[in-house]
Coordinates of C-alpha atoms in Angstrom, one line a residue:
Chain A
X1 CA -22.9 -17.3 -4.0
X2 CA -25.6 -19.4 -6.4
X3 CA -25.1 -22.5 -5.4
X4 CA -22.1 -23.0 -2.6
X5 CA -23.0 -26.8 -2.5
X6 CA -22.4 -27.3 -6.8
X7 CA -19.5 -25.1 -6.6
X8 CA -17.7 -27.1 -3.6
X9 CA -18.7 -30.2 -5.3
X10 CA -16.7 -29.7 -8.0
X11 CA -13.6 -28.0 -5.4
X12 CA -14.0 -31.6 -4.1
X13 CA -13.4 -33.9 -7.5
X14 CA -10.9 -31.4 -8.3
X15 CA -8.6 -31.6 -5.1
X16 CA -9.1 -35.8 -4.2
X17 CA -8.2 -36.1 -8.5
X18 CA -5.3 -33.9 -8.2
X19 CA -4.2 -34.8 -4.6
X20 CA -4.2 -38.7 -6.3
X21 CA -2.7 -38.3 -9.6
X22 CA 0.0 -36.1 -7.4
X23 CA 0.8 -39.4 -5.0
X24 CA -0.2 -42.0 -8.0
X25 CA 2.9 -40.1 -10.2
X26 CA 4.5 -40.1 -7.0
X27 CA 4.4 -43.5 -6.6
X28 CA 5.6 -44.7 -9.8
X29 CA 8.7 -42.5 -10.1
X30 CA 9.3 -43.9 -6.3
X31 CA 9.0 -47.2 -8.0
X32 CA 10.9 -46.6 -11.2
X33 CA 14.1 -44.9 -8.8
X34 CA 13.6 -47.8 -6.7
X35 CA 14.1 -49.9 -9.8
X36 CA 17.5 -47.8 -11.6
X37 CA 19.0 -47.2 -8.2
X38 CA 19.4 -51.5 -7.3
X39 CA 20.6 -52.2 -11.0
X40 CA 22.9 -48.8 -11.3
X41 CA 23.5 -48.4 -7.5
X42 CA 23.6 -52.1 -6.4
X43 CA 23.7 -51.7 -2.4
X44 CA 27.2 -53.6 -1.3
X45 CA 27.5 -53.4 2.7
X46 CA 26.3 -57.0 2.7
X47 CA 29.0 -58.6 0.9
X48 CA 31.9 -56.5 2.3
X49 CA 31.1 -57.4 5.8
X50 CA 31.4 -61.0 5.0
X51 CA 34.9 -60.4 3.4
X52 CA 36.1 -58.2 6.8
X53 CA 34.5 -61.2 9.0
X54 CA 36.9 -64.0 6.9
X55 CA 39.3 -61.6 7.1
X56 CA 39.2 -61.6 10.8
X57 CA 38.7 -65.0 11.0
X58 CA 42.4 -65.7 9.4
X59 CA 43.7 -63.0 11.5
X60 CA 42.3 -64.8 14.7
X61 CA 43.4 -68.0 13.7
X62 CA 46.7 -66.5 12.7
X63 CA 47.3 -64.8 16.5
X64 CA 46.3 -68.6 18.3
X65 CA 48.8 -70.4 15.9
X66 CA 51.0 -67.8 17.4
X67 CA 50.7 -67.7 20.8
X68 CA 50.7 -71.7 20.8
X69 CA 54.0 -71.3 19.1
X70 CA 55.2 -69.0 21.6
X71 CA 54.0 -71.1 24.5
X72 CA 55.4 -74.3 22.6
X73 CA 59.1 -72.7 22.5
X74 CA 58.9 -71.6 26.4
X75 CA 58.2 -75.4 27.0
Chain B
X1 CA 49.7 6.9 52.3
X2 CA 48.5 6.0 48.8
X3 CA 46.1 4.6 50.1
X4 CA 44.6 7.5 51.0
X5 CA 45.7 9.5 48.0
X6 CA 43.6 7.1 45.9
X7 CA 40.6 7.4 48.6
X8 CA 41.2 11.4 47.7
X9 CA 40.7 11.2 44.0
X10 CA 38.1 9.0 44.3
X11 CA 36.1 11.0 46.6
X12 CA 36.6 13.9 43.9
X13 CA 35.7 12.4 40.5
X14 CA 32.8 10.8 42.6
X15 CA 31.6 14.0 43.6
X16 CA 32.5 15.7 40.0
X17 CA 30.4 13.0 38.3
X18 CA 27.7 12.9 40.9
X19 CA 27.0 16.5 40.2
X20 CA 27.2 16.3 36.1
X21 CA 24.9 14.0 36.8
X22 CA 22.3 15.4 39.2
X23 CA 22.5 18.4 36.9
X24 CA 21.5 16.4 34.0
X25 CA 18.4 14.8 35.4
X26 CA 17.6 17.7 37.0
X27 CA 17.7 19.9 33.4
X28 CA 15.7 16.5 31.8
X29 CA 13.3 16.8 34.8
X30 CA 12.6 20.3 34.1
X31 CA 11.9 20.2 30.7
X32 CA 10.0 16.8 30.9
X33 CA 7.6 18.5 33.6
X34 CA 6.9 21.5 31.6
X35 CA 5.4 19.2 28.7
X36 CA 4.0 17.6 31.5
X37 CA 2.2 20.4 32.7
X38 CA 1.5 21.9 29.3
X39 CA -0.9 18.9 28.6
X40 CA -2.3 18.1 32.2
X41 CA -2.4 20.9 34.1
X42 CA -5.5 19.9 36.0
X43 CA -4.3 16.7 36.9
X44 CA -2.2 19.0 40.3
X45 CA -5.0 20.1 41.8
X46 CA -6.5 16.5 42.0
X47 CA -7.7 15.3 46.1
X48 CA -5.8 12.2 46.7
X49 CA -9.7 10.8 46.9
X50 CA -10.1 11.9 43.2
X51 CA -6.2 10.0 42.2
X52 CA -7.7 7.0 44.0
X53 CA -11.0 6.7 41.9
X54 CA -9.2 7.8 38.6
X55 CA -6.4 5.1 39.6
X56 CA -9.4 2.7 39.8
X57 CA -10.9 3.2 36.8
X58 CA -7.4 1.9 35.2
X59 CA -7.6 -1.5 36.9
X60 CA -8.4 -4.8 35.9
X61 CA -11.3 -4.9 38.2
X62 CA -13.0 -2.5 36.9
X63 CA -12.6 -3.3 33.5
X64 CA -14.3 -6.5 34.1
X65 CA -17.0 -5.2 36.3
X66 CA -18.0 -2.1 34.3
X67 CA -18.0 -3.0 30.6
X68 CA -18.9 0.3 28.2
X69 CA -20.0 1.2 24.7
X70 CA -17.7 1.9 22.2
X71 CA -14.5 0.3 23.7
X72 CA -12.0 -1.0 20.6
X73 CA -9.6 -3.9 20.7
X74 CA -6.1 -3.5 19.0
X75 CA -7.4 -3.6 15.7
X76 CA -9.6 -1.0 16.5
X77 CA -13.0 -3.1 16.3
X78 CA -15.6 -2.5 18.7
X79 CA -15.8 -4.9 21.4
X80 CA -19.0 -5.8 22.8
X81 CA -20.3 -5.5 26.7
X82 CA -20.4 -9.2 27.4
X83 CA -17.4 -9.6 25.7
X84 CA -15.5 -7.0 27.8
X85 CA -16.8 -8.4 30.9
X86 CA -17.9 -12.5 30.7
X87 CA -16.2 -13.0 27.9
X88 CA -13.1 -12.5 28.9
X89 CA -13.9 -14.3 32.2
X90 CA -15.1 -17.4 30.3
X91 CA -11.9 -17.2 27.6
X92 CA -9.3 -17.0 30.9
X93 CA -11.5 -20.2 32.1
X94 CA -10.8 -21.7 28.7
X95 CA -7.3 -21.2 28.3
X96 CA -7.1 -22.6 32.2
X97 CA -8.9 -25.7 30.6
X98 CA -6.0 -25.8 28.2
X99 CA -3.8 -25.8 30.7
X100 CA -5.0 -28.8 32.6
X101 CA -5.4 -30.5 29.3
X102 CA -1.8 -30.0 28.5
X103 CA -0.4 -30.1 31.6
X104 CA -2.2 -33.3 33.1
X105 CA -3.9 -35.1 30.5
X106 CA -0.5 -34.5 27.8
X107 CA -2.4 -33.0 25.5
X108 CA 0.0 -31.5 22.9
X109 CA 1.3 -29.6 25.2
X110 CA 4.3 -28.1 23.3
X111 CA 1.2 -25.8 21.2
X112 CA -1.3 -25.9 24.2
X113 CA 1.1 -24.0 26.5
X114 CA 1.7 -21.5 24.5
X115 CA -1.9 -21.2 23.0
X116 CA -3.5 -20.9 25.6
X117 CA -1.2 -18.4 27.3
X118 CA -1.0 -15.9 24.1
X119 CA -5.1 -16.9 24.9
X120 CA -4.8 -15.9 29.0
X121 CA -2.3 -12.3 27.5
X122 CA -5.1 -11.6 24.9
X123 CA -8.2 -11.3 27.3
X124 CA -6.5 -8.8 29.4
X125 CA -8.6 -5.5 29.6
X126 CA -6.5 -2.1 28.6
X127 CA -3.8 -3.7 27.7
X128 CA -3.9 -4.2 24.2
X129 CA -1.5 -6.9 23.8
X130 CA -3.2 -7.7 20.1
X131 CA -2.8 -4.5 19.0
X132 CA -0.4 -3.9 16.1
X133 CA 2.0 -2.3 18.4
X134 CA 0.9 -5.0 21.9
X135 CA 3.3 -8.0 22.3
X136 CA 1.0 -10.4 20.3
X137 CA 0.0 -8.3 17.5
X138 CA 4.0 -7.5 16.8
X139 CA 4.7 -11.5 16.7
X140 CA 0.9 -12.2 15.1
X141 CA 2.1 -9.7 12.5
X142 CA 5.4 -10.9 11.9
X143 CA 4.6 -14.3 11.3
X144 CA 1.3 -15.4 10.8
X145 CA -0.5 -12.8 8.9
X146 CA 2.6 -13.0 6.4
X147 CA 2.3 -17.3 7.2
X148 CA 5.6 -17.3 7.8
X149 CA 6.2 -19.3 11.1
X150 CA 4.1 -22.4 9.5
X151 CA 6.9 -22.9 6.9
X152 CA 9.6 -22.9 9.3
X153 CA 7.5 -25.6 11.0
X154 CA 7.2 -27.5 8.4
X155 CA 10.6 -27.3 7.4
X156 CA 11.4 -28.5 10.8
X157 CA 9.1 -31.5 10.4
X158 CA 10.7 -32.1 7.0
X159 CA 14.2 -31.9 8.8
X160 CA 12.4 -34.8 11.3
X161 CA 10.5 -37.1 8.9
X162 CA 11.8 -40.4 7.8
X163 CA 10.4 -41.2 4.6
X164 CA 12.0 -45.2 4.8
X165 CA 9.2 -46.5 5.3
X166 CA 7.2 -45.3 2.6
X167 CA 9.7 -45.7 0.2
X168 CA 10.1 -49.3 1.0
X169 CA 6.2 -49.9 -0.1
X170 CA 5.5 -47.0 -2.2
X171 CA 1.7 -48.2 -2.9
X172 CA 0.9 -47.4 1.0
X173 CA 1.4 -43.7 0.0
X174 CA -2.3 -43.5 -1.6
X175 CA -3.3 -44.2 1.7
X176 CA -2.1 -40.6 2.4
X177 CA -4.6 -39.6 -0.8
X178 CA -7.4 -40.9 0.7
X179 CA -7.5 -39.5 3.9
X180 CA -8.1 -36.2 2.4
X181 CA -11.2 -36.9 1.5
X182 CA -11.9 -35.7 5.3
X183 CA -10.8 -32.6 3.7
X184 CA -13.0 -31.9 0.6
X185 CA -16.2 -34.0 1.8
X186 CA -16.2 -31.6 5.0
X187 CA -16.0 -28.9 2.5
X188 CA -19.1 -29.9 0.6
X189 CA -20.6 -30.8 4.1
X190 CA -19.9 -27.3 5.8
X191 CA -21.3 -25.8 1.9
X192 CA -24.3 -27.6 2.3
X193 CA -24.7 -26.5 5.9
X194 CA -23.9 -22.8 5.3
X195 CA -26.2 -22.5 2.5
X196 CA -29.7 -24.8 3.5
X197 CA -29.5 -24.1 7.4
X198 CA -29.8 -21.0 9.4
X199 CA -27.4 -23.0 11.6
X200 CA -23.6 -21.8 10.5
X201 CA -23.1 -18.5 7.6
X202 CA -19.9 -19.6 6.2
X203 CA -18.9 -17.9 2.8
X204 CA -16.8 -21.0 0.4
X205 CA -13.7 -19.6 1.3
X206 CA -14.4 -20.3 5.4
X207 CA -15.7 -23.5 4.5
X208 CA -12.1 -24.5 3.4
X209 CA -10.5 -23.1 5.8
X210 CA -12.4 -25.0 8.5
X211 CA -12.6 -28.5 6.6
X212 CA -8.6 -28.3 6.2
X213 CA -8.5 -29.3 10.0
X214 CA -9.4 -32.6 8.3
X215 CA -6.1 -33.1 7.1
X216 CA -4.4 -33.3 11.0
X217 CA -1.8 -31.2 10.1
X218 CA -1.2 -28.1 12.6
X219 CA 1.0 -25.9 10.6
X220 CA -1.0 -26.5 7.2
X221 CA -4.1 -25.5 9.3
X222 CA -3.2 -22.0 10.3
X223 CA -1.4 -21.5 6.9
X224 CA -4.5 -21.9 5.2
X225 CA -6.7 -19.9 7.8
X226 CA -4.9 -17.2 8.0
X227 CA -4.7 -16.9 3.9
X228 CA -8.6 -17.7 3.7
X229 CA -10.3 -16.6 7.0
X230 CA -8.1 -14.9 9.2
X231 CA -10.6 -14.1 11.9
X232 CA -11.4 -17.8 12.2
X233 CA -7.6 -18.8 12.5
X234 CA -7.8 -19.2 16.4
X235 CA -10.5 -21.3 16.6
X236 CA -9.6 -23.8 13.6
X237 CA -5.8 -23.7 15.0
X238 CA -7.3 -24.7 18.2
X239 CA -9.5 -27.1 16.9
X240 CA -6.9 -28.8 15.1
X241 CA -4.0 -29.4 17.6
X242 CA -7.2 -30.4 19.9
X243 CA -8.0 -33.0 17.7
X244 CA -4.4 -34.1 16.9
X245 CA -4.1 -34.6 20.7
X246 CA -7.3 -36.5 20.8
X247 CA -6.3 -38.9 17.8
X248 CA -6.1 -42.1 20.3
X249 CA -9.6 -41.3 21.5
X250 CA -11.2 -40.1 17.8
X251 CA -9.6 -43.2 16.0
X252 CA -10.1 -45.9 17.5
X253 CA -14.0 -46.7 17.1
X254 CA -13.8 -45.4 13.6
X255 CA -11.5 -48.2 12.4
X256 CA -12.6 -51.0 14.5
X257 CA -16.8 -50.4 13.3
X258 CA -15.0 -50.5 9.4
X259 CA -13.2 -53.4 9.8
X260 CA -13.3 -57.2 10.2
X261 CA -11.5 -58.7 13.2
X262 CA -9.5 -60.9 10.3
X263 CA -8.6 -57.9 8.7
X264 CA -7.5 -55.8 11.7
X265 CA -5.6 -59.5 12.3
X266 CA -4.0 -59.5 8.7
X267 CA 0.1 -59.1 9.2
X268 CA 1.9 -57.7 6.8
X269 CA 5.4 -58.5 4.8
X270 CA 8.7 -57.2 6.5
X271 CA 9.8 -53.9 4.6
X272 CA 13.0 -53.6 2.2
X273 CA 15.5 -52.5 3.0
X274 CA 15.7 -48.7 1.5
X275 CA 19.0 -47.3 -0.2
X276 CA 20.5 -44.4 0.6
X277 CA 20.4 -42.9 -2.6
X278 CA 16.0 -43.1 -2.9
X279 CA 16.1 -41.4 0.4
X280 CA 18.2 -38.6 -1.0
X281 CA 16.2 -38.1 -3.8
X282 CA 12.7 -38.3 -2.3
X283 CA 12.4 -34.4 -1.3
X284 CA 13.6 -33.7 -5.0
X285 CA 11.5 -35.9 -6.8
X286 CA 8.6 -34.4 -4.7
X287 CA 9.3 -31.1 -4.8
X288 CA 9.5 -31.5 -9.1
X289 CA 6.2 -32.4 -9.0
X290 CA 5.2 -30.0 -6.8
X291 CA 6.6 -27.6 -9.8
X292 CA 5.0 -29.5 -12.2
X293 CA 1.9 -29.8 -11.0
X294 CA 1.0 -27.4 -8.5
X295 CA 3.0 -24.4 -8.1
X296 CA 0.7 -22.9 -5.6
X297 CA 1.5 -26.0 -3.3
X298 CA 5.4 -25.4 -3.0
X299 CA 5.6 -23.0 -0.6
X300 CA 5.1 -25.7 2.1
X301 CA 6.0 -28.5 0.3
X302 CA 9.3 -26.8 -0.6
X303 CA 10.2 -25.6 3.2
X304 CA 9.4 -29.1 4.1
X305 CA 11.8 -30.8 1.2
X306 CA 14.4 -28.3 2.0
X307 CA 14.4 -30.0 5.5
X308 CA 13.9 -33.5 4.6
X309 CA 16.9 -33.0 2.2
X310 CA 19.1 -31.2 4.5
X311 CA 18.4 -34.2 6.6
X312 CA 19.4 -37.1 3.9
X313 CA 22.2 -35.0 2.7
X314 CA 24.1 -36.2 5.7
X315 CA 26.4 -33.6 5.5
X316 CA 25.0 -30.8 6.9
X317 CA 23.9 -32.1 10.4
X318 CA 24.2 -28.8 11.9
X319 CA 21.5 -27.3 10.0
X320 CA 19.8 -30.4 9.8
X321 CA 19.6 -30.2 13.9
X322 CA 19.1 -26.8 14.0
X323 CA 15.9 -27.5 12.2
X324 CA 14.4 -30.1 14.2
X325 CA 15.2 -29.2 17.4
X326 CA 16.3 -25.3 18.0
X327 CA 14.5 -23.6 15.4
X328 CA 11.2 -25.1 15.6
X329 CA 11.4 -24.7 19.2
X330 CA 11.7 -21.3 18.9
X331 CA 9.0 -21.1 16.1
X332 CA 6.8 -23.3 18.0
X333 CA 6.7 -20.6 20.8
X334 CA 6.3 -17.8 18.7
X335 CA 3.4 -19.8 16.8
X336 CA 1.5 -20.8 20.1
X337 CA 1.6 -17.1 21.3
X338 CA 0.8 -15.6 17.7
X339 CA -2.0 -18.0 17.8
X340 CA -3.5 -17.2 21.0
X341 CA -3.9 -13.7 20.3
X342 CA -7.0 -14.8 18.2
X343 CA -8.1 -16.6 21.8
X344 CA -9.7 -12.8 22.5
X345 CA -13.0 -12.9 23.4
X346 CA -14.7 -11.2 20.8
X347 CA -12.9 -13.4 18.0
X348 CA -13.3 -16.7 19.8
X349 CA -16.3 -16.5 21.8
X350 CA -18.9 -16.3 18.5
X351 CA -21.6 -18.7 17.1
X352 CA -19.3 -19.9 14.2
X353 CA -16.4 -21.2 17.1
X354 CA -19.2 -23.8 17.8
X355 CA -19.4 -24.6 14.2
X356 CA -15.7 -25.0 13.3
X357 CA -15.4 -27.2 16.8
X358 CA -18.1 -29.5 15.1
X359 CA -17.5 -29.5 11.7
X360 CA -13.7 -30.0 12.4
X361 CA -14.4 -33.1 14.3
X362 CA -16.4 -34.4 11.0
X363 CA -13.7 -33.7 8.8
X364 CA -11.0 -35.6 11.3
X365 CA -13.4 -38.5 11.3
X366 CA -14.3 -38.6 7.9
X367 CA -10.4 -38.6 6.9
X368 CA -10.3 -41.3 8.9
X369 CA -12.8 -43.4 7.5
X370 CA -11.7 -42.9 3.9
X371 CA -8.1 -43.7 4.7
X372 CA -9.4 -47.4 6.2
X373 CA -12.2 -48.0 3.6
X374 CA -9.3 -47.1 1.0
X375 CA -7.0 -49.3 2.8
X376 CA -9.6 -52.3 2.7
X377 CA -10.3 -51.8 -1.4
X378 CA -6.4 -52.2 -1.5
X379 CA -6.1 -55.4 0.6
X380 CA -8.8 -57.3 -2.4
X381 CA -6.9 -56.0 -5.1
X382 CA -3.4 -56.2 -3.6
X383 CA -1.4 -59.1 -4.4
X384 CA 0.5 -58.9 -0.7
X385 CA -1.8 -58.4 2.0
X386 CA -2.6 -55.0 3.6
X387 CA -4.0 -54.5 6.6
X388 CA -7.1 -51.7 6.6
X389 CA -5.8 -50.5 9.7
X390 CA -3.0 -48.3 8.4
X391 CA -5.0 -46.7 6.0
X392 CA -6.4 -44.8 9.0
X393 CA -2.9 -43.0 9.5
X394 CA -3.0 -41.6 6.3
X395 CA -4.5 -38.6 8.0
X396 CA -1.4 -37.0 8.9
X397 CA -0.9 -36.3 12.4
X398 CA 2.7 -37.8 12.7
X399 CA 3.6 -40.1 14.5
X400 CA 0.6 -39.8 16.3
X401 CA -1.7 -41.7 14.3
X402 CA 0.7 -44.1 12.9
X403 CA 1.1 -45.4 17.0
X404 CA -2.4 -45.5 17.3
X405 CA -2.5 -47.6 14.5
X406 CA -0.1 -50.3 16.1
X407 CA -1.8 -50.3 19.3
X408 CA -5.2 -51.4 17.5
X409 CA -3.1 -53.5 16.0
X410 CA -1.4 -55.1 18.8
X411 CA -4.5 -55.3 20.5
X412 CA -6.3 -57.9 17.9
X413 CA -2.9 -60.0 17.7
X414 CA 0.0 -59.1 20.1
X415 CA 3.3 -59.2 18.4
X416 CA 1.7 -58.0 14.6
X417 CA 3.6 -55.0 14.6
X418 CA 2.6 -52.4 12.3
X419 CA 4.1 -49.2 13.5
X420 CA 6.3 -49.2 10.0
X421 CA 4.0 -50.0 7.6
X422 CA 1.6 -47.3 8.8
X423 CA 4.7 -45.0 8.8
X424 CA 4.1 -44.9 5.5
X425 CA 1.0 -43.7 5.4
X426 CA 1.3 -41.2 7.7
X427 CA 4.2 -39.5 6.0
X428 CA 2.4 -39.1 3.0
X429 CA -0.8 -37.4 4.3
X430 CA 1.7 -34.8 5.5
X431 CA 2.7 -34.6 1.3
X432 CA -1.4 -35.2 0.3
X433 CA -3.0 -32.9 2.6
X434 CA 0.3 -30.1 1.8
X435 CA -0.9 -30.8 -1.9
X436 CA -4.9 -30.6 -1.1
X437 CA -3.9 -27.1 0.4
X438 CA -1.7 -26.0 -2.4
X439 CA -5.5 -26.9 -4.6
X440 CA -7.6 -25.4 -1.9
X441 CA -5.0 -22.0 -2.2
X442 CA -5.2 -22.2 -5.8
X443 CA -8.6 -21.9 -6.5
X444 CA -9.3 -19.1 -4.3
X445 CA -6.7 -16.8 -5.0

């Protein structure tokens, strides 16, 4: 070895360049998927747990109009 | 009556097989004795004085106390005197040190255990337990000089790893970048040592072997070493999970001297919530550029998508499980002992142990360092705050460093929780400093 000190030098740009451009690509595909996946892939639990929760809703409302009926007719 | 009868027929195949059988061993005994005799036929006429001292001479005690010329380990090197005798003695005090670290200071002690057992098996005189046909040579062989065992690790720790939060902040993943510099400034650091002090004699290739520990990742470590410097693999494996264990003591100071107590106070934005789908994908998008960029890199960084997407598949929990919890068990023992075998005293106990102890320390504080620093230049530029603090768990050491992170945190301003955001971070260190050993890999072979 000439010159261990030059030669790891230039080990050193190489791997921080490449180990950056490997996360900074990394990054913007993340970004770009994250991007394409909300307009193509629009996430829905959200809504449909507001639609099961009316939904029960009625149905509660439904069962205590019920029983008052029943207790009504025993009267 | 039948009783009897029974008791009769008994009696006789008993007696029929008893003497099939005496009559075998008997033959075998013969003709084991004469090829006993043919080779030591002076060992009969031996005093039971003479059986006594030749019996010593085959202990453990004298091993220790009479160490001779020319003695070979199980790779047939020659083993030095003090290594025979004080070596050993100091390396069984070593791996007892282990011990108590592990056992009452919780120092990794799923590797330490093991370690430093395969360490306390290797430094046994006569055995030969290293040797390519001892207990620790056949599993050093099988898995580690072929750096097999480290991919299943890492596939485990693929199988384990939640990339959420990383993929709800994506920019936080540089982070992971920067801590390698730990990496590839100790390199230049242990180059310039090597090369203008009599101090260390490290050819390029051990140099980035050692300054790999910088990037806190066990299994990474001892793939690397035992591809560039096999003889140095037990020290830098030890080294490495010592200083991942020490991460709460190394850290701290390092990130509070680089940082303002407004920064360390900064809080950051609640994460998004991450679909299903970008967790799916993650392994496969980063395995692509893996292919794309750096070939050399994807045997770990392919073992450890294959478990990350075996994981977000969701369908496959069996393997999934298998992976995180069975198989690296099982790995992980086989890994500690394979490792230990390179605890001997004649491979551990030399100048340049010292040297990788040190300069593995620099390259885990250095990492460090760059990974806050980086952190800060992101916080001026960033348009939502950062806070410098998780830049030091880029270094990977999962979730190690990412805790320690939030306990610096909480201890500036209780309730600014930061656990998640550093995460982040931390997860991709594991992907930067696979990558920075895929380019350390490449240039040497």
């Amino acid at each position: 070895m000439e010159n261990m000190v030059a030669e790891s030098f230039k080990y050193m740009i190489l791997g921080m360049g490449i180990v950056f451009v490997f996360l900074y690509v990394m990054v913007l595909v993340l970004q770009l998927q994250a991007r394409l996946i909300a307009k193509y892939f629009p996430e829905k639990p959200a809504d449909s747990g507001k639609e099961t929760a009316g939904i029960d809703k009625k149905k509660v409302a439904a069962a205590i109009a019920a029983i008052q009926h029943h207790k009504n007719l025993r009267k | 009556m039948k009783k009897n009868f029974v008791a009769a027929i008994l009696l006789f195949f008993a007696l029929f097989a008893g003497q099939a059988m005496a009559c075998e061993s008997q033959c075998a005994s013969t003709t084991v004795e004469k090829s006993v005799a043919a080779t030591h036929t002076e060992d009969h006429d031996k005093s039971m004085w003479q059986l006594l001292t030749s019996f010593y001479k085959t202990t453990g005690i004298y091993a220790f106390t009479n160490p001779k010329d020319g003695v070979v380990n199980g790779e047939g090197e020659e083993v030095s005197r003090f290594h025979q005798s004080w070596g050993r003695i100091i390396m069984i005090g070593i791996t007892l040190i282990l011990f108590y670290l592990a056992i009452a200071k919780g120092f990794e002690p799923l590797l330490l255990i093991p370690i430093g057992f395969g360490g306390l098996l290797a430094n046994i005189p006569l055995a030969n337990m290293t040797g390519d046909h001892g207990f620790l040579g056949v599993i050093y062989n099988a898995g580690i000089a072929n750096e097999f065992f480290p991919l299943l690790i890492f596939m485990g720790v693929g199988a384990m790893t939640d990339f959420g939060p990383m993929l709800a902040n994506p920019k936080t993943a540089l982070l992971g970048g920067a801590a390698q510099f730990g990496i590839f400034g100790t390199l230049v650091g242990a180059a310039a040592l090597s090369q203008f002090t009599p101090l260390f004699d490290f050819t390029l290739q051990d140099c980035a072997a050692i300054s790999i520990i910088g990037g806190a990742d066990g299994p990474t470590s001892i793939f690397i070493a035992s591809k560039l410097a096999p003889d140095l693999l037990g020290a830098i494996a030890v080294a490495a999970y010592s200083y991942m264990a020490l991460v709460p003591v190394i850290q701290p100071p390092i990130m509070k001297a680089l940082t303002s107590k407004a920064e360390r106070m900064i809080v950051m934005k609640q994460q998004r919530k991450v679909h299903r789908l970008e967790k799916l994908f993650l392994p496969l998008i980063v395995l692509g550029l893996s292919i794309l960029l750096l070939p050399e890199s994807t045997p770990l960084i392919g073992a450890f998508a294959f478990g990350n997407f075996a994981k977000e598949s969701g369908v496959v929990d069996r393997l999934s499980d298998t992976m995180q919890n069975a198989l690296i068990n099982i790995v992980t023992i086989l890994l500690g002992l394979g490792v230990g075998s390179k605890l001997a005293a004649e491979k551990f106990l030399v100048g340049d142990t010292l040297g990788i102890l040190i300069l593995g320390l620099v390259a885990f504080a250095v990492g460090t360092a760059a990974g806050v620093l980086m952190a800060k230049l992101m916080n001026r530029f960033s348009s939502e705050p950062i806070n410098p603090l998780i830049g030091a768990a880029g270094v990977s050491a999962v979730p190690m460093a990412a805790r320690v992170v939030n306990r610096v945190g909480m201890d500036e301003k209780p309730g600014n929780i930061l656990l998640m955001h550093a995460m982040g971070p931390n997860v991709a260190g594991v992907i930067g400093s696979a990558v920075a050993a895929g380019v350390l890999i490449s240039i040497f072979n």
